[in-house]
Amino acid sequence: MTSALSLAARREFAAGWPAVIAAAVAICVGMTGIGFYSLGLFVKPLQDEFGWSRAAVSGAATFEQFGIFLSAPIVGKLADRFGVKPIAIASYVATPLAFVALSRAGPSIWSWYALWLLVSLAGCGTTPAIWARAIATRFDAGRGLALGLMLLGTGVAAILAPAILGPVIVAYGWRTAVLAMGAAVLVIGLPVSLAMARDEPLADEGRSAPRGNFEVNRATLVLVAVAIALGAIVAGLIVHLVPLLVDRGLDPAEAAGMAAGLGLAVVLSRVIVGFLFDRFHAPYVAAFFLASPAIACVVLLSGGPVFLAALLLGVAAGAEVDMLAYLTGRYAAMRNYGATYGLILGLFSFGAGCGPPAFGWSVDLTGNYQFVLVLSGLALTVVVVAIATLGPYRTQVARD
């Protein structure tokens, strides 16, 4: 792949590869990494200890997403004004303390929800809202691939969280596992933040220019709407994929196995999409890949191959956050990147928190997934057209 990179991109990676690795590691132990992918591990232990339903325990995911929705615009704005490093350090100190509090949750389900919201707010500086700016200020010609590699941290977390925390829960209980998560943030995330160099100023970051504001233009407003729609629809499709397949007559274990293909597609699409962003006009690339969940809706509606539908959803899940991070940097000045992407990511999280229950309500009202799949397919078609017609970049891309 190195030979396929432009000369300018190779220069950027030669100087900035430590930042990519650091950001990937920091995100892995952050809220969108182990913070998200560990939630499912606690369902059965908490059900056994407190008698809470599975739906009640997993409801913490909504509060976690709501915390990102509230905090991402604020920390993005602060990162524009003060840099990534101080915000990240503060968050990697506060998050372990919040995990200590979470380890004392119970017996009220509301304590579980409130403490997950606290963890999410404390972990605001561990999310891509912060780290995407650290990468975007160091990369221009190779920014797409760099962002894709950075976001692999969440894929690594999806693998490591059950492999490491699962045995800890079995041997020592869920409270110890929560403390282990806090220890990982402190022992891994904090040193990475401390070692991170200050942001590299780019050409549009003059000292006198105002910074840290959401940049209002047609493209960024389109990205706001797209973020909400993608967050809601893709999250809803992913969360409901297994129950949808079970409703179609598949064995639950077989349905879960089909959904496992989604994870592989997420990892691969992040790198591939990022690489293609650097080679071609990104809105066209994004539109091509975002057509995949619309096709998945058609496949599911027509009774087509379910494994294909899972792969198509995985492609979308891998492309969406990378796409939003990359396009923000092409349609907003870097001095406003954190504030602009922070709001976009926050609204994406809001959509992701609302989508799954909205899908559930639709099924409760109609008795099946037909209506919500048709509506999702139509909405995704609008999203594809909106992205494809964003127009020329507002910021210049470095060339050889």
Short mmCIF file of C-alpha atoms in Angstrom, two decimals:
data_model
loop_
_atom_site.label_atom_id
_atom_site.label_comp_id
_atom_site.label_asym_id
_atom_site.label_seq_id
_atom_site.Cartn_x
_atom_site.Cartn_y
_atom_site.Cartn_z
CA MET A 1 0.00 0.00 0.00
CA THR A 2 2.97 2.31 0.62
CA SER A 3 3.77 2.50 -3.11
CA ALA A 4 0.14 3.43 -3.80
CA LEU A 5 0.38 6.49 -1.55
CA SER A 6 1.28 9.85 -3.02
CA LEU A 7 4.68 11.33 -2.22
CA ALA A 8 3.05 13.94 0.02
CA ALA A 9 1.15 11.23 1.92
CA ARG A 10 4.31 9.15 2.38
CA ARG A 11 6.06 12.18 3.85
CA GLU A 12 3.17 12.72 6.26
CA PHE A 13 3.22 9.09 7.41
CA ALA A 14 6.99 9.16 7.83
CA ALA A 15 6.60 12.01 10.31
CA GLY A 16 3.18 11.28 11.78
CA TRP A 17 2.89 7.50 12.16
CA PRO A 18 3.50 7.65 15.96
CA ALA A 19 0.46 9.93 16.28
CA VAL A 20 -1.72 7.45 14.35
CA ILE A 21 -0.68 4.56 16.60
CA ALA A 22 -1.10 6.68 19.73
CA ALA A 23 -4.58 7.82 18.70
CA ALA A 24 -5.66 4.26 17.83
CA VAL A 25 -4.46 2.97 21.22
CA ALA A 26 -6.07 5.88 23.07
CA ILE A 27 -9.41 5.32 21.31
CA CYS A 28 -9.18 1.57 21.97
CA VAL A 29 -9.25 2.10 25.75
CA GLY A 30 -11.69 5.02 25.51
CA MET A 31 -15.46 5.34 25.51
CA THR A 32 -16.00 4.30 21.90
CA GLY A 33 -13.59 1.40 22.41
CA ILE A 34 -13.77 -0.80 25.50
CA GLY A 35 -16.34 1.58 26.99
CA PHE A 36 -18.83 0.57 24.31
CA TYR A 37 -17.84 -3.00 23.45
CA SER A 38 -17.79 -4.13 27.09
CA LEU A 39 -21.45 -3.32 27.76
CA GLY A 40 -22.81 -6.64 26.56
CA LEU A 41 -20.53 -8.51 28.95
CA PHE A 42 -22.33 -7.08 31.97
CA VAL A 43 -25.87 -8.05 30.99
CA LYS A 44 -25.94 -11.56 32.48
CA PRO A 45 -23.98 -10.79 35.70
CA LEU A 46 -26.21 -7.81 36.53
CA GLN A 47 -29.31 -9.78 35.63
CA ASP A 48 -28.22 -12.49 38.06
CA GLU A 49 -27.28 -10.09 40.87
CA PHE A 50 -30.12 -7.56 40.72
CA GLY A 51 -32.83 -9.29 38.69
CA TRP A 52 -32.81 -6.55 36.05
CA SER A 53 -34.04 -7.47 32.59
CA ARG A 54 -31.63 -7.70 29.68
CA ALA A 55 -33.30 -4.71 28.04
CA ALA A 56 -32.90 -2.69 31.24
CA VAL A 57 -29.19 -3.46 31.62
CA SER A 58 -28.41 -2.77 27.97
CA GLY A 59 -30.28 0.53 28.25
CA ALA A 60 -27.00 1.93 29.58
CA ALA A 61 -25.87 2.18 25.95
CA THR A 62 -28.42 4.94 25.37
CA PHE A 63 -27.06 6.92 28.32
CA GLU A 64 -23.51 6.40 27.09
CA GLN A 65 -24.44 7.73 23.65
CA PHE A 66 -26.31 10.63 25.26
CA GLY A 67 -23.15 11.53 27.19
CA ILE A 68 -21.18 11.70 23.93
CA PHE A 69 -23.98 13.78 22.39
CA LEU A 70 -23.72 16.30 25.23
CA SER A 71 -19.94 16.43 25.52
CA ALA A 72 -18.51 16.03 22.00
CA PRO A 73 -19.35 19.57 20.79
CA ILE A 74 -17.86 21.07 23.96
CA VAL A 75 -14.60 19.12 23.97
CA GLY A 76 -14.22 19.68 20.23
CA LYS A 77 -14.50 23.42 20.75
CA LEU A 78 -11.99 23.29 23.63
CA ALA A 79 -9.57 21.25 21.51
CA ASP A 80 -9.66 23.93 18.81
CA ARG A 81 -8.75 26.58 21.35
CA PHE A 82 -6.33 24.78 23.65
CA GLY A 83 -5.19 21.76 21.66
CA VAL A 84 -5.91 18.05 22.01
CA LYS A 85 -3.31 17.20 24.64
CA PRO A 86 -4.67 19.03 27.73
CA ILE A 87 -8.24 17.90 27.02
CA ALA A 88 -7.15 14.29 26.58
CA ILE A 89 -5.02 14.28 29.74
CA ALA A 90 -7.90 15.62 31.83
CA SER A 91 -10.26 12.99 30.43
CA TYR A 92 -7.87 10.06 30.93
CA VAL A 93 -7.55 11.13 34.57
CA ALA A 94 -11.28 11.63 35.14
CA THR A 95 -12.48 8.46 33.40
CA PRO A 96 -10.81 5.96 35.78
CA LEU A 97 -12.41 7.78 38.72
CA ALA A 98 -15.79 7.48 37.01
CA PHE A 99 -15.22 3.75 36.49
CA VAL A 100 -14.49 3.40 40.22
CA ALA A 101 -17.89 4.98 40.88
CA LEU A 102 -19.52 2.68 38.30
CA SER A 103 -18.12 -0.36 40.11
CA ARG A 104 -20.39 0.55 43.06
CA ALA A 105 -23.60 0.65 40.95
CA GLY A 106 -26.80 -0.94 42.27
CA PRO A 107 -29.29 -1.96 43.49
CA SER A 108 -31.29 0.68 41.56
CA ILE A 109 -31.18 0.45 37.77
CA TRP A 110 -31.07 4.25 37.70
CA SER A 111 -27.72 4.20 39.48
CA TRP A 112 -26.43 2.03 36.62
CA TYR A 113 -27.74 4.52 34.06
CA ALA A 114 -26.55 7.62 35.91
CA LEU A 115 -23.06 6.24 36.44
CA TRP A 116 -22.71 5.22 32.79
CA LEU A 117 -23.69 8.78 31.86
CA LEU A 118 -21.00 10.00 34.27
CA VAL A 119 -18.42 7.68 32.70
CA SER A 120 -19.39 8.91 29.24
CA LEU A 121 -19.10 12.57 30.22
CA ALA A 122 -15.77 11.98 31.96
CA GLY A 123 -14.55 10.06 28.91
CA CYS A 124 -15.43 12.81 26.44
CA GLY A 125 -11.73 13.38 25.69
CA THR A 126 -11.15 9.71 24.83
CA THR A 127 -13.41 9.74 21.75
CA PRO A 128 -12.75 10.46 18.06
CA ALA A 129 -14.13 13.98 18.67
CA ILE A 130 -10.70 14.74 20.15
CA TRP A 131 -8.34 12.34 18.44
CA ALA A 132 -9.57 13.00 14.90
CA ARG A 133 -8.31 16.56 15.28
CA ALA A 134 -4.90 15.31 16.40
CA ILE A 135 -4.68 13.31 13.17
CA ALA A 136 -6.24 15.93 10.89
CA THR A 137 -3.69 18.56 11.96
CA ARG A 138 -0.82 16.23 11.04
CA PHE A 139 -2.14 14.75 7.80
CA ASP A 140 -3.55 16.28 4.66
CA ALA A 141 -2.72 14.22 1.55
CA GLY A 142 -2.89 11.00 3.62
CA ARG A 143 -5.63 12.09 6.00
CA GLY A 144 -8.23 9.54 4.90
CA LEU A 145 -6.00 6.53 5.48
CA ALA A 146 -4.65 7.99 8.73
CA LEU A 147 -8.17 8.47 10.10
CA GLY A 148 -9.14 4.96 9.00
CA LEU A 149 -6.14 3.47 10.78
CA MET A 150 -6.89 5.55 13.87
CA LEU A 151 -10.44 4.22 14.01
CA LEU A 152 -9.15 0.64 13.92
CA GLY A 153 -8.73 1.18 17.66
CA THR A 154 -12.44 0.51 18.08
CA GLY A 155 -12.13 -2.73 16.10
CA VAL A 156 -9.29 -3.88 18.33
CA ALA A 157 -11.43 -3.05 21.36
CA ALA A 158 -14.25 -5.19 19.96
CA ILE A 159 -11.83 -8.14 19.95
CA LEU A 160 -10.01 -7.47 23.23
CA ALA A 161 -12.94 -6.47 25.45
CA PRO A 162 -14.64 -9.90 25.53
CA ALA A 163 -11.33 -11.78 25.40
CA ILE A 164 -9.90 -10.01 28.46
CA LEU A 165 -12.87 -8.81 30.49
CA GLY A 166 -14.93 -11.99 30.02
CA PRO A 167 -12.53 -14.18 32.03
CA VAL A 168 -12.16 -11.41 34.64
CA ILE A 169 -15.93 -11.35 35.17
CA VAL A 170 -16.04 -15.14 35.50
CA ALA A 171 -13.15 -15.26 37.96
CA TYR A 172 -13.60 -12.08 40.00
CA GLY A 173 -17.02 -10.59 39.21
CA TRP A 174 -18.33 -7.68 37.18
CA ARG A 175 -17.25 -5.01 39.66
CA THR A 176 -13.62 -6.05 39.32
CA ALA A 177 -13.98 -5.98 35.53
CA VAL A 178 -15.20 -2.38 35.72
CA LEU A 179 -12.17 -1.49 37.85
CA ALA A 180 -9.95 -3.24 35.29
CA MET A 181 -11.43 -1.00 32.59
CA GLY A 182 -10.56 2.05 34.66
CA ALA A 183 -7.04 0.72 35.18
CA ALA A 184 -6.61 0.25 31.42
CA VAL A 185 -7.61 3.86 30.79
CA LEU A 186 -5.17 5.08 33.45
CA VAL A 187 -2.22 2.81 32.65
CA ILE A 188 -2.51 2.91 28.85
CA GLY A 189 -4.52 5.97 27.85
CA LEU A 190 -2.95 8.51 30.19
CA PRO A 191 0.70 7.78 29.23
CA VAL A 192 -0.25 7.96 25.55
CA SER A 193 -1.85 11.36 26.14
CA LEU A 194 1.15 12.62 28.08
CA ALA A 195 3.54 11.48 25.33
CA MET A 196 1.47 13.05 22.55
CA ALA A 197 3.09 16.08 20.95
CA ARG A 198 1.18 19.33 20.67
CA ASP A 199 -1.04 19.77 17.61
CA GLU A 200 0.69 20.75 14.40
CA PRO A 201 -0.74 24.07 13.11
CA LEU A 202 -1.83 23.99 9.47
CA ALA A 203 -1.91 26.80 6.98
CA ASP A 204 -5.42 28.01 7.81
CA GLU A 205 -4.68 28.42 11.53
CA GLY A 206 -3.52 32.00 11.71
CA ARG A 207 -3.04 33.36 15.20
CA SER A 208 -5.55 36.18 14.71
CA ALA A 209 -8.26 34.05 13.11
CA PRO A 210 -11.20 33.07 15.33
CA ARG A 211 -11.28 29.39 16.17
CA GLY A 212 -13.40 26.86 17.98
CA ASN A 213 -16.70 27.70 16.24
CA PHE A 214 -19.04 25.46 14.29
CA GLU A 215 -18.42 26.37 10.66
CA VAL A 216 -21.75 27.03 8.99
CA ASN A 217 -21.98 26.30 5.28
CA ARG A 218 -24.14 24.11 3.07
CA ALA A 219 -21.80 21.12 3.30
CA THR A 220 -21.49 21.11 7.10
CA LEU A 221 -25.26 21.45 7.49
CA VAL A 222 -25.72 18.48 5.15
CA LEU A 223 -23.21 16.52 7.25
CA VAL A 224 -25.22 17.33 10.39
CA ALA A 225 -28.40 15.91 8.84
CA VAL A 226 -26.54 12.92 7.42
CA ALA A 227 -24.93 12.19 10.81
CA ILE A 228 -28.29 11.98 12.57
CA ALA A 229 -29.81 9.81 9.86
CA LEU A 230 -26.84 7.45 9.58
CA GLY A 231 -26.48 7.11 13.34
CA ALA A 232 -30.14 6.19 13.76
CA ILE A 233 -30.55 3.91 10.75
CA VAL A 234 -27.28 1.98 10.81
CA ALA A 235 -27.38 1.51 14.59
CA GLY A 236 -31.00 0.39 14.35
CA LEU A 237 -30.21 -2.10 11.59
CA ILE A 238 -27.20 -3.53 13.41
CA VAL A 239 -28.91 -3.88 16.80
CA HIS A 240 -32.00 -5.48 15.25
CA LEU A 241 -30.21 -7.68 12.73
CA VAL A 242 -30.20 -10.80 14.92
CA PRO A 243 -33.85 -10.53 16.09
CA LEU A 244 -34.88 -9.80 12.49
CA LEU A 245 -33.15 -12.96 11.30
CA VAL A 246 -34.66 -14.98 14.14
CA ASP A 247 -38.10 -13.71 13.09
CA ARG A 248 -37.32 -15.06 9.62
CA GLY A 249 -36.83 -18.53 11.10
CA LEU A 250 -33.08 -18.71 11.68
CA ASP A 251 -31.76 -20.35 14.80
CA PRO A 252 -30.47 -17.68 17.26
CA ALA A 253 -26.95 -19.12 17.19
CA GLU A 254 -26.99 -19.18 13.39
CA ALA A 255 -28.26 -15.59 13.30
CA ALA A 256 -25.47 -14.47 15.63
CA GLY A 257 -22.96 -16.22 13.39
CA MET A 258 -24.29 -14.35 10.38
CA ALA A 259 -23.94 -11.08 12.28
CA ALA A 260 -20.31 -11.91 13.08
CA GLY A 261 -19.43 -11.20 9.45
CA LEU A 262 -20.35 -7.60 10.17
CA GLY A 263 -17.27 -7.13 12.39
CA LEU A 264 -14.86 -8.20 9.66
CA ALA A 265 -16.48 -5.81 7.20
CA VAL A 266 -16.16 -2.94 9.70
CA VAL A 267 -12.40 -3.41 10.07
CA LEU A 268 -11.71 -3.82 6.36
CA SER A 269 -13.92 -0.97 5.20
CA ARG A 270 -12.31 1.55 7.56
CA VAL A 271 -8.90 1.11 5.95
CA ILE A 272 -10.17 0.74 2.38
CA VAL A 273 -12.50 3.74 2.57
CA GLY A 274 -9.83 5.92 4.14
CA PHE A 275 -7.32 4.96 1.45
CA LEU A 276 -9.80 5.71 -1.33
CA PHE A 277 -10.65 9.10 0.20
CA ASP A 278 -7.05 10.13 -0.43
CA ARG A 279 -7.13 8.99 -4.06
CA PHE A 280 -10.54 10.15 -5.30
CA HIS A 281 -13.17 12.80 -4.59
CA ALA A 282 -14.33 11.68 -1.13
CA PRO A 283 -18.07 12.45 -1.50
CA TYR A 284 -18.28 10.06 -4.46
CA VAL A 285 -16.42 7.35 -2.52
CA ALA A 286 -18.62 7.93 0.53
CA ALA A 287 -21.81 7.80 -1.54
CA PHE A 288 -20.73 4.51 -3.10
CA PHE A 289 -20.10 2.87 0.28
CA LEU A 290 -23.14 4.41 1.96
CA ALA A 291 -25.32 2.79 -0.68
CA SER A 292 -24.48 -0.52 1.03
CA PRO A 293 -26.99 -0.24 3.92
CA ALA A 294 -29.72 0.77 1.45
CA ILE A 295 -28.93 -2.37 -0.54
CA ALA A 296 -28.95 -4.33 2.74
CA CYS A 297 -32.51 -3.12 3.35
CA VAL A 298 -33.53 -4.38 -0.10
CA VAL A 299 -31.82 -7.73 0.56
CA LEU A 300 -33.63 -8.13 3.88
CA LEU A 301 -36.98 -7.07 2.42
CA SER A 302 -36.68 -9.51 -0.49
CA GLY A 303 -35.54 -12.45 1.63
CA GLY A 304 -32.08 -12.43 0.04
CA PRO A 305 -28.82 -13.82 1.49
CA VAL A 306 -28.59 -12.70 5.11
CA PHE A 307 -24.80 -12.96 5.23
CA LEU A 308 -24.64 -10.46 2.36
CA ALA A 309 -26.89 -8.10 4.32
CA ALA A 310 -24.60 -8.40 7.37
CA LEU A 311 -21.51 -7.64 5.27
CA LEU A 312 -23.20 -4.62 3.69
CA LEU A 313 -24.14 -3.26 7.11
CA GLY A 314 -20.57 -3.79 8.29
CA VAL A 315 -19.27 -1.79 5.34
CA ALA A 316 -21.53 1.11 6.32
CA ALA A 317 -20.61 0.88 10.01
CA GLY A 318 -16.93 1.00 9.08
CA ALA A 319 -17.30 3.90 6.66
CA GLU A 320 -19.65 6.28 8.46
CA VAL A 321 -17.48 7.73 11.27
CA ASP A 322 -14.39 7.83 9.03
CA MET A 323 -16.44 9.62 6.38
CA LEU A 324 -17.78 12.23 8.80
CA ALA A 325 -14.30 12.90 10.21
CA TYR A 326 -12.72 13.23 6.77
CA LEU A 327 -15.41 15.34 5.11
CA THR A 328 -15.52 17.73 8.06
CA GLY A 329 -11.87 18.54 7.43
CA ARG A 330 -12.52 19.18 3.74
CA TYR A 331 -15.52 21.47 4.21
CA ALA A 332 -14.49 23.28 7.42
CA ALA A 333 -11.29 25.17 8.25
CA MET A 334 -8.92 23.30 10.55
CA ARG A 335 -9.17 26.05 13.18
CA ASN A 336 -12.85 25.07 13.55
CA TYR A 337 -12.41 21.33 13.01
CA GLY A 338 -12.93 20.23 16.62
CA ALA A 339 -16.07 22.28 17.16
CA THR A 340 -17.56 21.29 13.81
CA TYR A 341 -16.75 17.58 14.01
CA GLY A 342 -17.63 17.51 17.71
CA LEU A 343 -21.17 18.66 16.96
CA ILE A 344 -21.47 16.28 14.00
CA LEU A 345 -20.20 13.32 16.06
CA GLY A 346 -22.43 14.30 18.98
CA LEU A 347 -25.51 14.30 16.75
CA PHE A 348 -24.39 11.02 15.21
CA SER A 349 -24.31 9.56 18.74
CA PHE A 350 -27.75 11.04 19.41
CA GLY A 351 -29.07 9.27 16.33
CA ALA A 352 -27.34 6.03 17.34
CA GLY A 353 -29.02 6.24 20.74
CA CYS A 354 -32.48 6.84 19.26
CA GLY A 355 -32.35 4.44 16.30
CA PRO A 356 -32.56 1.03 18.00
CA PRO A 357 -35.56 1.87 20.22
CA ALA A 358 -37.27 3.55 17.25
CA PHE A 359 -36.86 0.33 15.25
CA GLY A 360 -38.29 -1.58 18.20
CA TRP A 361 -41.31 0.71 18.47
CA SER A 362 -41.98 0.32 14.75
CA VAL A 363 -41.97 -3.47 15.07
CA ASP A 364 -44.25 -3.30 18.12
CA LEU A 365 -46.73 -1.16 16.17
CA THR A 366 -46.65 -3.00 12.83
CA GLY A 367 -45.77 -6.53 13.90
CA ASN A 368 -42.79 -6.86 11.55
CA TYR A 369 -39.75 -5.06 10.12
CA GLN A 370 -41.22 -4.30 6.69
CA PHE A 371 -42.21 -0.68 7.30
CA VAL A 372 -39.00 0.38 9.03
CA LEU A 373 -36.86 -1.32 6.37
CA VAL A 374 -38.70 0.50 3.56
CA LEU A 375 -38.43 3.82 5.40
CA SER A 376 -34.73 3.24 6.12
CA GLY A 377 -33.99 2.35 2.51
CA LEU A 378 -35.68 5.52 1.25
CA ALA A 379 -33.91 7.71 3.82
CA LEU A 380 -30.54 6.16 2.97
CA THR A 381 -31.14 6.89 -0.71
CA VAL A 382 -31.58 10.57 0.18
CA VAL A 383 -28.37 10.39 2.25
CA VAL A 384 -26.42 8.97 -0.70
CA VAL A 385 -27.63 11.74 -3.02
CA ALA A 386 -26.89 14.44 -0.42
CA ILE A 387 -23.32 13.20 0.08
CA ALA A 388 -22.62 12.77 -3.64
CA THR A 389 -23.66 16.38 -4.33
CA LEU A 390 -21.58 18.10 -1.63
CA GLY A 391 -19.46 19.73 -4.32
CA PRO A 392 -15.82 20.86 -4.38
CA TYR A 393 -13.79 20.90 -1.17
CA ARG A 394 -13.61 24.21 0.67
CA THR A 395 -10.05 23.50 1.81
CA GLN A 396 -7.14 22.74 -0.50
CA VAL A 397 -5.60 19.26 -0.47
CA ALA A 398 -1.81 18.94 -0.43
CA ARG A 399 -0.38 17.59 -3.69
CA ASP A 400 3.00 16.16 -4.68
#
